[in-house]
Amino acid sequence: MKPSAYVLLFFLWIGTFYASEIMAFAEFISLWYMPAGISIAAFLIFGKRAFIPIFLAVFFLSFRFTEQLQQGLDPAHLAAAILFALAHTVPYGLGGLAARYWLSHFIQHGLPIRIIGLLVIYAVSALCAAIAGLFVWEFTTETYDNIIEEGWFAWWLGDLVGVMVIAPLMCLILPKFTNTRLAWLEEFYAHDRKLSANLKPFLFKLCVAAAAVIGILLLDSQLTHPGIAYFVFFVTIPQLWIVLTERTSFATTSLVVITVIMAFGVGLFNVTDQAITYQFALYMTAAISYFAVAVPALIQRNIQLQEMSMVDLLTNLPTKWLFKTLVNQVVKSSRPNQNHSIAMYNLDHFKKINDDYGEAIGDQVLIDSAQIMKNELRDSEILCRCEQDIFVVFMPNLDIDAATKRANELRHKLPVLHIDDLILPIRGSFGVAQVQFGEAIEETVERATRALQQAKQEGRNKVVAIS
């Protein structure tokens, strides 16, 4: 961790502290506490190295150096500042480290499960920090009695909103400013590359969300009905609109903007008696956004899995599943008098090549021979890799005799490969079967497989057709 990262964290924490004070609608009371998000994100990104800048930032603000210089050093005040710093840094340090471990070591779990674990860690960390902070406050001051019982919920919820809103933004910003790369974090933003970076649609949606917040606050200030404040939960709808259709970075920004507007608006529109309702609405909006972020990521993952199911990763040929899908479409759309055939072949003595020269050479043989065979195909023919060294060619509009002749042509096209210092003549055995009208493609493949086995039993490097 570079010195610049320590300085960045220190001033970020102090800056967000004063920003939270600006948004406070009463002394020490705000809808959210942004420094909590800075703290847990710092430990999440940098690990235990974040302890020093976060501790120093809390200590700096708690100690109030200017007052101490003017009035003289008070050891009790020094001890109180250290306790406040520990009460904040330790819970969020443990929470950030736990979240870091959870996301990085349990990456095999699905994204929704990891998000649930993350939210639980956030909630426990914020609760511990709230109770610890109030305990130190009660212990070091004489003006507040029973402050833990009276204030733990508001403190906890304010901190939790700060963690939920600020931590994602910091996880986006801090790695870029400090050149830190975290593989387990990139999954949350992986689908961003597939989405447009055009700001206009995002800004329109953000304006809709902001207008909804302001409208509800204005309505709440004009009407005395206590249920009006609950309309703020509908702000989740435009936020979800953004999360599901825009980049994760945009969704994170929109969550911050909505939260800032709501925090200022509670004091500006004088609806502080409903502050807990708005605070809880912020938490629910953030929590739902977390789960909604998983949807584009899961869609992207499904697309990748679909591509993997369609294309063989080694030879770049269609997989058996895609082959059957395409052939079925052709066969079903054919006339009763149209003839189609299938040729299945494998490379003779491929196992011996693997055993003698290694799997790397074997893979290269598969890649090169598949590419050469692919280049020899007609436009209407389809080649796929079924498994290991077994391939299938679909030959449309060819009956069994024409397909046998065509398979012999392809057999003679198998190459002599030059791989490093090796010269490997590639030979193949072919089994041909004609697609019967009304027959499932799996049955045709099964008959072609029997023909292939017969060709291998008859000495290999030949074509056998079976009706």
CSV table of C-alpha atoms in Angstrom, one decimal:
chain,number,residue,atom,x,y,z
A,1,MET,CA,0.0,0.0,0.0
A,2,LYS,CA,1.6,3.3,-1.2
A,3,PRO,CA,1.8,6.3,1.1
A,4,SER,CA,-0.6,8.1,-1.3
A,5,ALA,CA,-3.2,5.5,-0.5
A,6,TYR,CA,-2.9,6.2,3.3
A,7,VAL,CA,-3.2,9.9,2.7
A,8,LEU,CA,-6.2,9.3,0.4
A,9,LEU,CA,-8.0,7.2,3.0
A,10,PHE,CA,-7.3,9.7,5.8
A,11,PHE,CA,-8.7,12.7,3.9
A,12,LEU,CA,-11.6,10.7,2.4
A,13,TRP,CA,-12.7,9.8,5.9
A,14,ILE,CA,-12.4,13.3,7.3
A,15,GLY,CA,-14.2,14.7,4.2
A,16,THR,CA,-17.1,12.4,4.4
A,17,PHE,CA,-17.4,13.1,8.2
A,18,TYR,CA,-17.9,16.8,7.5
A,19,ALA,CA,-20.2,15.9,4.6
A,20,SER,CA,-22.3,13.9,7.0
A,21,GLU,CA,-22.4,16.9,9.4
A,22,ILE,CA,-23.7,19.1,6.6
A,23,MET,CA,-26.6,16.6,6.0
A,24,ALA,CA,-27.4,16.3,9.7
A,25,PHE,CA,-30.9,17.5,10.4
A,26,ALA,CA,-30.2,17.7,14.2
A,27,GLU,CA,-27.0,17.6,16.3
A,28,PHE,CA,-25.2,14.4,15.6
A,29,ILE,CA,-28.3,13.0,13.8
A,30,SER,CA,-28.3,12.3,10.1
A,31,LEU,CA,-30.0,9.7,7.9
A,32,TRP,CA,-26.7,8.1,7.2
A,33,TYR,CA,-23.1,8.2,8.3
A,34,MET,CA,-20.8,8.1,5.3
A,35,PRO,CA,-17.4,7.5,7.1
A,36,ALA,CA,-18.7,4.0,8.1
A,37,GLY,CA,-18.8,3.2,4.4
A,38,ILE,CA,-15.2,4.5,3.9
A,39,SER,CA,-14.0,2.4,6.8
A,40,ILE,CA,-15.4,-0.9,5.8
A,41,ALA,CA,-14.5,-0.4,2.1
A,42,ALA,CA,-10.9,0.5,3.0
A,43,PHE,CA,-10.5,-2.8,4.9
A,44,LEU,CA,-12.3,-4.7,2.2
A,45,ILE,CA,-9.9,-3.4,-0.5
A,46,PHE,CA,-6.6,-3.0,1.4
A,47,GLY,CA,-7.0,-5.5,4.2
A,48,LYS,CA,-5.4,-4.8,7.6
A,49,ARG,CA,-3.2,-2.1,6.1
A,50,ALA,CA,-6.2,0.3,6.3
A,51,PHE,CA,-6.1,0.3,10.1
A,52,ILE,CA,-3.6,3.1,10.4
A,53,PRO,CA,-5.2,5.8,8.2
A,54,ILE,CA,-8.8,5.0,9.5
A,55,PHE,CA,-7.7,5.0,13.1
A,56,LEU,CA,-5.7,8.3,12.7
A,57,ALA,CA,-8.7,10.0,10.9
A,58,VAL,CA,-11.1,9.1,13.7
A,59,PHE,CA,-8.6,10.0,16.4
A,60,PHE,CA,-7.8,13.4,14.7
A,61,LEU,CA,-11.5,14.4,14.7
A,62,SER,CA,-12.2,13.0,18.2
A,63,PHE,CA,-9.1,14.7,19.8
A,64,ARG,CA,-9.8,18.2,18.4
A,65,PHE,CA,-6.3,19.4,18.2
A,66,THR,CA,-7.2,23.1,18.0
A,67,GLU,CA,-9.0,23.0,21.3
A,68,GLN,CA,-6.3,21.0,23.0
A,69,LEU,CA,-3.6,23.4,21.8
A,70,GLN,CA,-5.6,26.4,23.2
A,71,GLN,CA,-6.7,24.9,26.5
A,72,GLY,CA,-3.8,22.6,27.2
A,73,LEU,CA,-3.4,18.8,26.8
A,74,ASP,CA,-6.0,16.9,28.7
A,75,PRO,CA,-5.0,13.2,29.2
A,76,ALA,CA,-8.6,12.2,29.8
A,77,HIS,CA,-9.6,13.8,26.4
A,78,LEU,CA,-6.7,11.9,24.8
A,79,ALA,CA,-7.8,8.6,26.2
A,80,ALA,CA,-11.4,9.3,25.1
A,81,ALA,CA,-10.2,10.1,21.5
A,82,ILE,CA,-8.2,6.8,21.4
A,83,LEU,CA,-11.3,4.9,22.7
A,84,PHE,CA,-13.5,6.5,20.1
A,85,ALA,CA,-11.0,5.6,17.4
A,86,LEU,CA,-10.8,2.0,18.5
A,87,ALA,CA,-14.6,1.7,19.0
A,88,HIS,CA,-15.0,2.7,15.3
A,89,THR,CA,-12.0,1.1,13.7
A,90,VAL,CA,-12.0,-2.3,15.3
A,91,PRO,CA,-15.6,-3.4,14.4
A,92,TYR,CA,-15.3,-2.1,10.9
A,93,GLY,CA,-11.9,-3.5,10.6
A,94,LEU,CA,-13.1,-7.0,11.5
A,95,GLY,CA,-16.2,-6.5,9.3
A,96,GLY,CA,-14.1,-5.4,6.3
A,97,LEU,CA,-11.7,-8.3,6.7
A,98,ALA,CA,-14.5,-10.8,7.1
A,99,ALA,CA,-16.2,-9.4,4.0
A,100,ARG,CA,-12.9,-9.6,2.1
A,101,TYR,CA,-12.4,-13.2,3.2
A,102,TRP,CA,-15.9,-14.1,2.4
A,103,LEU,CA,-15.8,-12.7,-1.2
A,104,SER,CA,-12.4,-13.9,-2.1
A,105,HIS,CA,-12.4,-17.4,-0.5
A,106,PHE,CA,-16.0,-18.4,-1.3
A,107,ILE,CA,-16.0,-17.3,-4.9
A,108,GLN,CA,-17.4,-20.7,-5.9
A,109,HIS,CA,-20.7,-19.8,-4.3
A,110,GLY,CA,-23.2,-18.0,-6.4
A,111,LEU,CA,-23.3,-14.2,-6.4
A,112,PRO,CA,-26.7,-14.0,-4.5
A,113,ILE,CA,-25.3,-16.2,-1.7
A,114,ARG,CA,-22.2,-14.0,-1.4
A,115,ILE,CA,-24.4,-10.9,-1.4
A,116,ILE,CA,-26.4,-12.3,1.5
A,117,GLY,CA,-23.2,-13.0,3.5
A,118,LEU,CA,-22.0,-9.5,2.7
A,119,LEU,CA,-25.2,-7.9,4.0
A,120,VAL,CA,-25.0,-9.9,7.2
A,121,ILE,CA,-21.4,-8.9,7.8
A,122,TYR,CA,-22.3,-5.3,7.1
A,123,ALA,CA,-25.2,-5.4,9.6
A,124,VAL,CA,-23.2,-7.0,12.4
A,125,SER,CA,-20.3,-4.7,11.9
A,126,ALA,CA,-22.5,-1.6,12.0
A,127,LEU,CA,-24.3,-2.8,15.1
A,128,CYS,CA,-21.0,-3.5,16.9
A,129,ALA,CA,-19.6,-0.1,16.0
A,130,ALA,CA,-22.8,1.6,17.1
A,131,ILE,CA,-22.9,-0.1,20.5
A,132,ALA,CA,-19.1,0.4,21.0
A,133,GLY,CA,-19.3,4.0,20.1
A,134,LEU,CA,-22.3,4.7,22.4
A,135,PHE,CA,-20.6,2.8,25.2
A,136,VAL,CA,-17.5,4.9,24.9
A,137,TRP,CA,-19.6,8.1,24.7
A,138,GLU,CA,-21.5,7.1,27.9
A,139,PHE,CA,-18.3,6.1,29.7
A,140,THR,CA,-16.4,9.3,28.8
A,141,THR,CA,-19.2,11.9,29.3
A,142,GLU,CA,-21.4,12.9,32.2
A,143,THR,CA,-24.2,14.5,30.2
A,144,TYR,CA,-25.8,11.5,28.7
A,145,ASP,CA,-27.5,8.7,30.6
A,146,ASN,CA,-28.9,5.5,29.1
A,147,ILE,CA,-27.7,6.6,25.8
A,148,ILE,CA,-27.1,3.1,24.6
A,149,GLU,CA,-30.7,2.0,25.2
A,150,GLU,CA,-32.1,5.2,23.5
A,151,GLY,CA,-29.7,5.7,20.7
A,152,TRP,CA,-28.4,2.3,19.5
A,153,PHE,CA,-31.0,1.7,16.8
A,154,ALA,CA,-30.7,5.2,15.1
A,155,TRP,CA,-26.9,5.0,15.3
A,156,TRP,CA,-26.9,1.5,13.9
A,157,LEU,CA,-29.3,2.2,11.1
A,158,GLY,CA,-27.5,5.4,10.1
A,159,ASP,CA,-24.1,3.6,10.0
A,160,LEU,CA,-25.6,0.7,8.1
A,161,VAL,CA,-27.0,3.0,5.4
A,162,GLY,CA,-23.6,4.7,5.2
A,163,VAL,CA,-22.0,1.3,4.7
A,164,MET,CA,-24.5,0.0,2.2
A,165,VAL,CA,-24.3,3.2,0.0
A,166,ILE,CA,-20.7,4.3,0.3
A,167,ALA,CA,-18.9,0.9,0.3
A,168,PRO,CA,-19.9,0.0,-3.3
A,169,LEU,CA,-18.8,3.4,-4.6
A,170,MET,CA,-15.5,3.1,-2.7
A,171,CYS,CA,-14.9,-0.4,-4.1
A,172,LEU,CA,-15.2,1.2,-7.5
A,173,ILE,CA,-13.0,4.2,-6.8
A,174,LEU,CA,-10.2,3.0,-4.5
A,175,PRO,CA,-8.8,0.2,-6.7
A,176,LYS,CA,-8.5,2.7,-9.6
A,177,PHE,CA,-6.8,5.4,-7.6
A,178,THR,CA,-4.4,2.9,-6.1
A,179,ASN,CA,-3.9,0.5,-9.0
A,180,THR,CA,-5.2,-2.4,-6.9
A,181,ARG,CA,-6.8,-5.3,-8.8
A,182,LEU,CA,-9.1,-7.7,-7.0
A,183,ALA,CA,-10.4,-10.6,-9.1
A,184,TRP,CA,-13.3,-11.4,-6.7
A,185,LEU,CA,-14.5,-7.8,-7.0
A,186,GLU,CA,-14.5,-7.7,-10.8
A,187,GLU,CA,-17.5,-10.0,-11.1
A,188,PHE,CA,-19.7,-7.3,-9.8
A,189,TYR,CA,-18.6,-5.0,-12.7
A,190,ALA,CA,-17.9,-7.6,-15.4
A,191,HIS,CA,-21.1,-7.0,-17.3
A,192,ASP,CA,-20.4,-3.2,-17.5
A,193,ARG,CA,-18.3,-3.9,-20.6
A,194,LYS,CA,-21.4,-5.2,-22.4
A,195,LEU,CA,-23.5,-2.1,-21.6
A,196,SER,CA,-23.5,1.3,-23.2
A,197,ALA,CA,-21.5,4.1,-21.5
A,198,ASN,CA,-24.0,6.7,-22.9
A,199,LEU,CA,-24.9,9.0,-20.0
A,200,LYS,CA,-28.2,10.4,-21.4
A,201,PRO,CA,-30.4,7.4,-20.6
A,202,PHE,CA,-28.9,7.1,-17.2
A,203,LEU,CA,-29.3,10.8,-16.4
A,204,PHE,CA,-33.0,10.7,-17.5
A,205,LYS,CA,-33.6,7.7,-15.1
A,206,LEU,CA,-31.7,9.4,-12.4
A,207,CYS,CA,-33.8,12.6,-12.8
A,208,VAL,CA,-37.0,10.4,-12.5
A,209,ALA,CA,-35.7,8.9,-9.3
A,210,ALA,CA,-34.6,12.3,-7.9
A,211,ALA,CA,-38.0,13.8,-8.8
A,212,ALA,CA,-39.8,11.0,-7.0
A,213,VAL,CA,-37.8,11.6,-3.8
A,214,ILE,CA,-38.4,15.3,-3.9
A,215,GLY,CA,-42.0,14.9,-4.7
A,216,ILE,CA,-42.6,12.6,-1.8
A,217,LEU,CA,-40.7,14.8,0.6
A,218,LEU,CA,-42.7,17.8,-0.5
A,219,LEU,CA,-46.0,15.9,-0.2
A,220,ASP,CA,-45.0,14.7,3.3
A,221,SER,CA,-44.3,18.3,4.4
A,222,GLN,CA,-47.7,19.6,3.1
A,223,LEU,CA,-49.9,16.8,4.5
A,224,THR,CA,-50.1,15.7,8.1
A,225,HIS,CA,-51.0,12.1,7.4
A,226,PRO,CA,-48.1,9.9,8.8
A,227,GLY,CA,-48.5,7.3,6.1
A,228,ILE,CA,-47.3,9.7,3.4
A,229,ALA,CA,-43.7,9.0,4.3
A,230,TYR,CA,-44.1,5.4,3.4
A,231,PHE,CA,-44.4,6.4,-0.3
A,232,VAL,CA,-40.7,6.8,-0.2
A,233,PHE,CA,-40.3,3.0,-0.6
A,234,PHE,CA,-41.6,3.4,-4.2
A,235,VAL,CA,-38.3,5.1,-5.0
A,236,THR,CA,-37.0,1.5,-5.2
A,237,ILE,CA,-38.7,1.2,-8.6
A,238,PRO,CA,-36.7,3.9,-10.5
A,239,GLN,CA,-33.5,2.7,-8.7
A,240,LEU,CA,-34.2,-0.9,-9.8
A,241,TRP,CA,-34.8,0.5,-13.3
A,242,ILE,CA,-31.3,1.9,-13.2
A,243,VAL,CA,-29.6,-1.1,-11.6
A,244,LEU,CA,-31.1,-3.6,-14.2
A,245,THR,CA,-30.5,-1.5,-17.3
A,246,GLU,CA,-27.4,0.5,-16.6
A,247,ARG,CA,-23.8,-0.2,-15.6
A,248,THR,CA,-23.1,-1.1,-12.0
A,249,SER,CA,-21.0,2.0,-11.7
A,250,PHE,CA,-24.0,4.1,-12.7
A,251,ALA,CA,-26.3,2.2,-10.3
A,252,THR,CA,-23.8,2.9,-7.5
A,253,THR,CA,-23.7,6.6,-8.3
A,254,SER,CA,-27.5,6.8,-8.5
A,255,LEU,CA,-27.8,5.2,-5.0
A,256,VAL,CA,-25.5,7.9,-3.6
A,257,VAL,CA,-27.4,10.7,-5.3
A,258,ILE,CA,-30.8,9.4,-4.1
A,259,THR,CA,-29.5,9.1,-0.6
A,260,VAL,CA,-28.0,12.6,-0.5
A,261,ILE,CA,-31.2,14.2,-1.8
A,262,MET,CA,-33.2,12.3,0.8
A,263,ALA,CA,-30.8,13.2,3.6
A,264,PHE,CA,-30.9,16.9,2.8
A,265,GLY,CA,-34.6,16.9,2.1
A,266,VAL,CA,-35.6,15.5,5.6
A,267,GLY,CA,-34.2,18.7,7.2
A,268,LEU,CA,-35.1,21.0,4.3
A,269,PHE,CA,-38.7,20.0,4.2
A,270,ASN,CA,-39.0,19.7,8.0
A,271,VAL,CA,-40.1,16.0,8.0
A,272,THR,CA,-37.7,15.0,10.7
A,273,ASP,CA,-40.5,13.2,12.7
A,274,GLN,CA,-40.5,10.6,9.9
A,275,ALA,CA,-36.7,10.3,9.8
A,276,ILE,CA,-36.6,6.6,10.8
A,277,THR,CA,-39.0,5.8,8.0
A,278,TYR,CA,-36.8,7.5,5.4
A,279,GLN,CA,-33.7,5.9,7.0
A,280,PHE,CA,-35.2,2.5,6.7
A,281,ALA,CA,-36.4,3.2,3.2
A,282,LEU,CA,-32.8,4.0,2.3
A,283,TYR,CA,-31.6,0.8,3.7
A,284,MET,CA,-34.2,-1.3,1.9
A,285,THR,CA,-33.5,0.5,-1.4
A,286,ALA,CA,-29.8,-0.2,-1.0
A,287,ALA,CA,-30.3,-3.9,0.0
A,288,ILE,CA,-32.6,-4.5,-3.0
A,289,SER,CA,-30.1,-2.8,-5.3
A,290,TYR,CA,-27.4,-5.2,-4.0
A,291,PHE,CA,-29.5,-8.2,-5.0
A,292,ALA,CA,-30.6,-6.6,-8.3
A,293,VAL,CA,-26.9,-6.1,-9.2
A,294,ALA,CA,-26.6,-9.9,-9.3
A,295,VAL,CA,-29.2,-10.1,-12.1
A,296,PRO,CA,-27.1,-8.6,-14.9
A,297,ALA,CA,-24.1,-10.5,-13.6
A,298,LEU,CA,-26.0,-13.8,-13.7
A,299,ILE,CA,-27.3,-13.0,-17.2
A,300,GLN,CA,-23.7,-12.4,-18.3
A,301,ARG,CA,-22.7,-15.7,-16.7
A,302,ASN,CA,-25.5,-17.5,-18.4
A,303,ILE,CA,-24.4,-16.0,-21.8
A,304,GLN,CA,-20.9,-17.3,-21.2
A,305,LEU,CA,-22.2,-20.8,-20.2
A,306,GLN,CA,-24.4,-20.8,-23.3
A,307,GLU,CA,-21.4,-19.9,-25.5
A,308,MET,CA,-19.4,-22.7,-23.8
A,309,SER,CA,-22.3,-25.1,-24.6
A,310,MET,CA,-22.3,-24.0,-28.2
A,311,VAL,CA,-18.6,-23.9,-29.1
A,312,ASP,CA,-15.9,-26.4,-28.3
A,313,LEU,CA,-13.2,-24.5,-26.5
A,314,LEU,CA,-10.3,-26.4,-28.0
A,315,THR,CA,-11.2,-26.7,-31.7
A,316,ASN,CA,-13.7,-23.8,-31.9
A,317,LEU,CA,-16.1,-26.2,-33.6
A,318,PRO,CA,-19.8,-26.4,-32.7
A,319,THR,CA,-20.5,-28.7,-29.8
A,320,LYS,CA,-22.7,-31.8,-30.0
A,321,TRP,CA,-25.6,-29.9,-28.5
A,322,LEU,CA,-25.5,-27.2,-31.1
A,323,PHE,CA,-24.9,-29.7,-33.9
A,324,LYS,CA,-28.1,-31.6,-32.9
A,325,THR,CA,-30.0,-28.3,-32.7
A,326,LEU,CA,-28.9,-27.2,-36.2
A,327,VAL,CA,-29.4,-30.6,-37.8
A,328,ASN,CA,-32.9,-31.0,-36.3
A,329,GLN,CA,-33.9,-27.6,-37.7
A,330,VAL,CA,-32.8,-28.7,-41.2
A,331,VAL,CA,-34.4,-32.1,-41.0
A,332,LYS,CA,-37.7,-30.8,-39.7
A,333,SER,CA,-37.9,-28.2,-42.5
A,334,SER,CA,-37.0,-30.8,-45.2
A,335,ARG,CA,-39.4,-32.4,-47.7
A,336,PRO,CA,-40.1,-36.1,-47.4
A,337,ASN,CA,-38.0,-36.9,-50.5
A,338,GLN,CA,-35.0,-35.0,-49.3
A,339,ASN,CA,-32.1,-37.2,-48.2
A,340,HIS,CA,-29.5,-36.2,-45.5
A,341,SER,CA,-26.6,-38.2,-44.1
A,342,ILE,CA,-24.2,-38.1,-41.2
A,343,ALA,CA,-20.6,-39.2,-41.2
A,344,MET,CA,-18.9,-39.8,-37.9
A,345,TYR,CA,-15.1,-40.2,-37.8
A,346,ASN,CA,-12.3,-40.4,-35.3
A,347,LEU,CA,-8.5,-40.1,-35.6
A,348,ASP,CA,-6.8,-43.4,-35.8
A,349,HIS,CA,-4.4,-44.3,-33.0
A,350,PHE,CA,-5.0,-40.9,-31.3
A,351,LYS,CA,-4.4,-42.4,-27.9
A,352,LYS,CA,-1.0,-43.6,-29.0
A,353,ILE,CA,-0.2,-40.0,-30.1
A,354,ASN,CA,-1.2,-38.7,-26.6
A,355,ASP,CA,0.8,-41.5,-24.8
A,356,ASP,CA,3.9,-41.1,-27.0
A,357,TYR,CA,4.1,-37.3,-27.4
A,358,GLY,CA,2.0,-35.9,-24.6
A,359,GLU,CA,-1.4,-34.2,-24.4
A,360,ALA,CA,-0.1,-30.9,-25.6
A,361,ILE,CA,0.8,-32.5,-29.0
A,362,GLY,CA,-2.5,-34.4,-28.9
A,363,ASP,CA,-4.4,-31.1,-28.5
A,364,GLN,CA,-2.5,-29.6,-31.3
A,365,VAL,CA,-3.3,-32.5,-33.6
A,366,LEU,CA,-7.0,-32.1,-32.8
A,367,ILE,CA,-6.8,-28.3,-33.4
A,368,ASP,CA,-4.9,-28.5,-36.7
A,369,SER,CA,-6.8,-31.5,-38.1
A,370,ALA,CA,-10.2,-29.9,-37.2
A,371,GLN,CA,-9.2,-26.7,-38.9
A,372,ILE,CA,-8.1,-28.4,-42.0
A,373,MET,CA,-11.2,-30.5,-42.2
A,374,LYS,CA,-13.4,-27.4,-41.6
A,375,ASN,CA,-11.7,-25.7,-44.5
A,376,GLU,CA,-12.6,-28.6,-46.7
A,377,LEU,CA,-16.3,-28.5,-45.9
A,378,ARG,CA,-19.0,-27.3,-48.3
A,379,ASP,CA,-21.0,-24.3,-47.2
A,380,SER,CA,-24.0,-26.5,-46.3
A,381,GLU,CA,-22.0,-29.0,-44.3
A,382,ILE,CA,-21.7,-28.9,-40.5
A,383,LEU,CA,-18.7,-30.3,-38.5
A,384,CYS,CA,-18.8,-30.7,-34.8
A,385,ARG,CA,-16.6,-32.3,-32.2
A,386,CYS,CA,-18.5,-34.9,-30.1
A,387,GLU,CA,-15.8,-36.0,-27.6
A,388,GLN,CA,-12.1,-36.4,-27.5
A,389,ASP,CA,-11.1,-37.4,-31.1
A,390,ILE,CA,-14.6,-38.1,-32.4
A,391,PHE,CA,-16.1,-35.7,-34.9
A,392,VAL,CA,-19.4,-35.7,-36.9
A,393,VAL,CA,-20.1,-34.2,-40.3
A,394,PHE,CA,-23.7,-33.4,-41.4
A,395,MET,CA,-24.1,-33.8,-45.1
A,396,PRO,CA,-27.4,-32.3,-46.3
A,397,ASN,CA,-29.0,-33.4,-49.6
A,398,LEU,CA,-26.8,-36.5,-49.9
A,399,ASP,CA,-28.1,-40.1,-49.8
A,400,ILE,CA,-26.1,-43.0,-48.4
A,401,ASP,CA,-24.1,-43.6,-51.6
A,402,ALA,CA,-23.3,-39.9,-52.2
A,403,ALA,CA,-22.4,-39.5,-48.5
A,404,THR,CA,-20.1,-42.5,-48.6
A,405,LYS,CA,-18.3,-41.0,-51.6
A,406,ARG,CA,-18.1,-37.6,-49.9
A,407,ALA,CA,-16.7,-39.2,-46.7
A,408,ASN,CA,-14.0,-40.9,-48.7
A,409,GLU,CA,-13.1,-37.5,-50.1
A,410,LEU,CA,-12.8,-36.0,-46.6
A,411,ARG,CA,-10.8,-39.0,-45.4
A,412,HIS,CA,-8.2,-38.3,-48.0
A,413,LYS,CA,-8.0,-34.7,-46.9
A,414,LEU,CA,-6.7,-35.6,-43.5
A,415,PRO,CA,-3.3,-34.0,-43.3
A,416,VAL,CA,0.3,-34.9,-42.5
A,417,LEU,CA,1.0,-32.5,-39.6
A,418,HIS,CA,4.4,-30.9,-38.9
A,419,ILE,CA,4.4,-30.0,-35.2
A,420,ASP,CA,7.8,-28.8,-33.9
A,421,ASP,CA,10.2,-31.6,-35.1
A,422,LEU,CA,7.5,-34.2,-35.5
A,423,ILE,CA,5.9,-35.4,-38.7
A,424,LEU,CA,2.6,-37.0,-37.9
A,425,PRO,CA,0.4,-38.5,-40.7
A,426,ILE,CA,-3.2,-38.3,-39.6
A,427,ARG,CA,-5.6,-41.0,-40.6
A,428,GLY,CA,-9.3,-41.5,-39.8
A,429,SER,CA,-12.0,-44.1,-39.8
A,430,PHE,CA,-15.5,-43.1,-41.0
A,431,GLY,CA,-19.0,-44.4,-40.3
A,432,VAL,CA,-21.8,-43.1,-42.5
A,433,ALA,CA,-25.6,-43.3,-41.9
A,434,GLN,CA,-28.5,-41.8,-43.8
A,435,VAL,CA,-31.2,-39.9,-41.9
A,436,GLN,CA,-34.5,-41.8,-42.1
A,437,PHE,CA,-37.7,-39.8,-42.4
A,438,GLY,CA,-39.2,-39.2,-39.0
A,439,GLU,CA,-36.1,-40.5,-37.2
A,440,ALA,CA,-34.6,-38.6,-34.3
A,441,ILE,CA,-31.1,-37.4,-35.0
A,442,GLU,CA,-29.9,-39.4,-32.0
A,443,GLU,CA,-30.9,-42.6,-33.7
A,444,THR,CA,-29.0,-41.6,-36.9
A,445,VAL,CA,-25.9,-40.8,-34.8
A,446,GLU,CA,-26.2,-44.2,-33.1
A,447,ARG,CA,-26.2,-46.0,-36.4
A,448,ALA,CA,-23.2,-43.9,-37.6
A,449,THR,CA,-21.4,-44.8,-34.4
A,450,ARG,CA,-21.9,-48.5,-35.2
A,451,ALA,CA,-20.6,-48.0,-38.7
A,452,LEU,CA,-17.5,-46.2,-37.3
A,453,GLN,CA,-16.9,-49.2,-34.9
A,454,GLN,CA,-17.1,-51.5,-37.9
A,455,ALA,CA,-14.6,-49.4,-39.8
A,456,LYS,CA,-12.2,-49.6,-36.9
A,457,GLN,CA,-12.6,-53.4,-36.6
A,458,GLU,CA,-11.9,-53.8,-40.3
A,459,GLY,CA,-8.5,-52.2,-40.0
A,460,ARG,CA,-9.2,-48.5,-39.7
A,461,ASN,CA,-8.5,-45.7,-42.3
A,462,LYS,CA,-11.7,-46.6,-44.3
A,463,VAL,CA,-15.3,-45.6,-44.7
A,464,VAL,CA,-18.2,-48.0,-43.7
A,465,ALA,CA,-21.8,-47.1,-44.5
A,466,ILE,CA,-24.7,-48.6,-42.6
A,467,SER,CA,-28.4,-48.4,-43.5
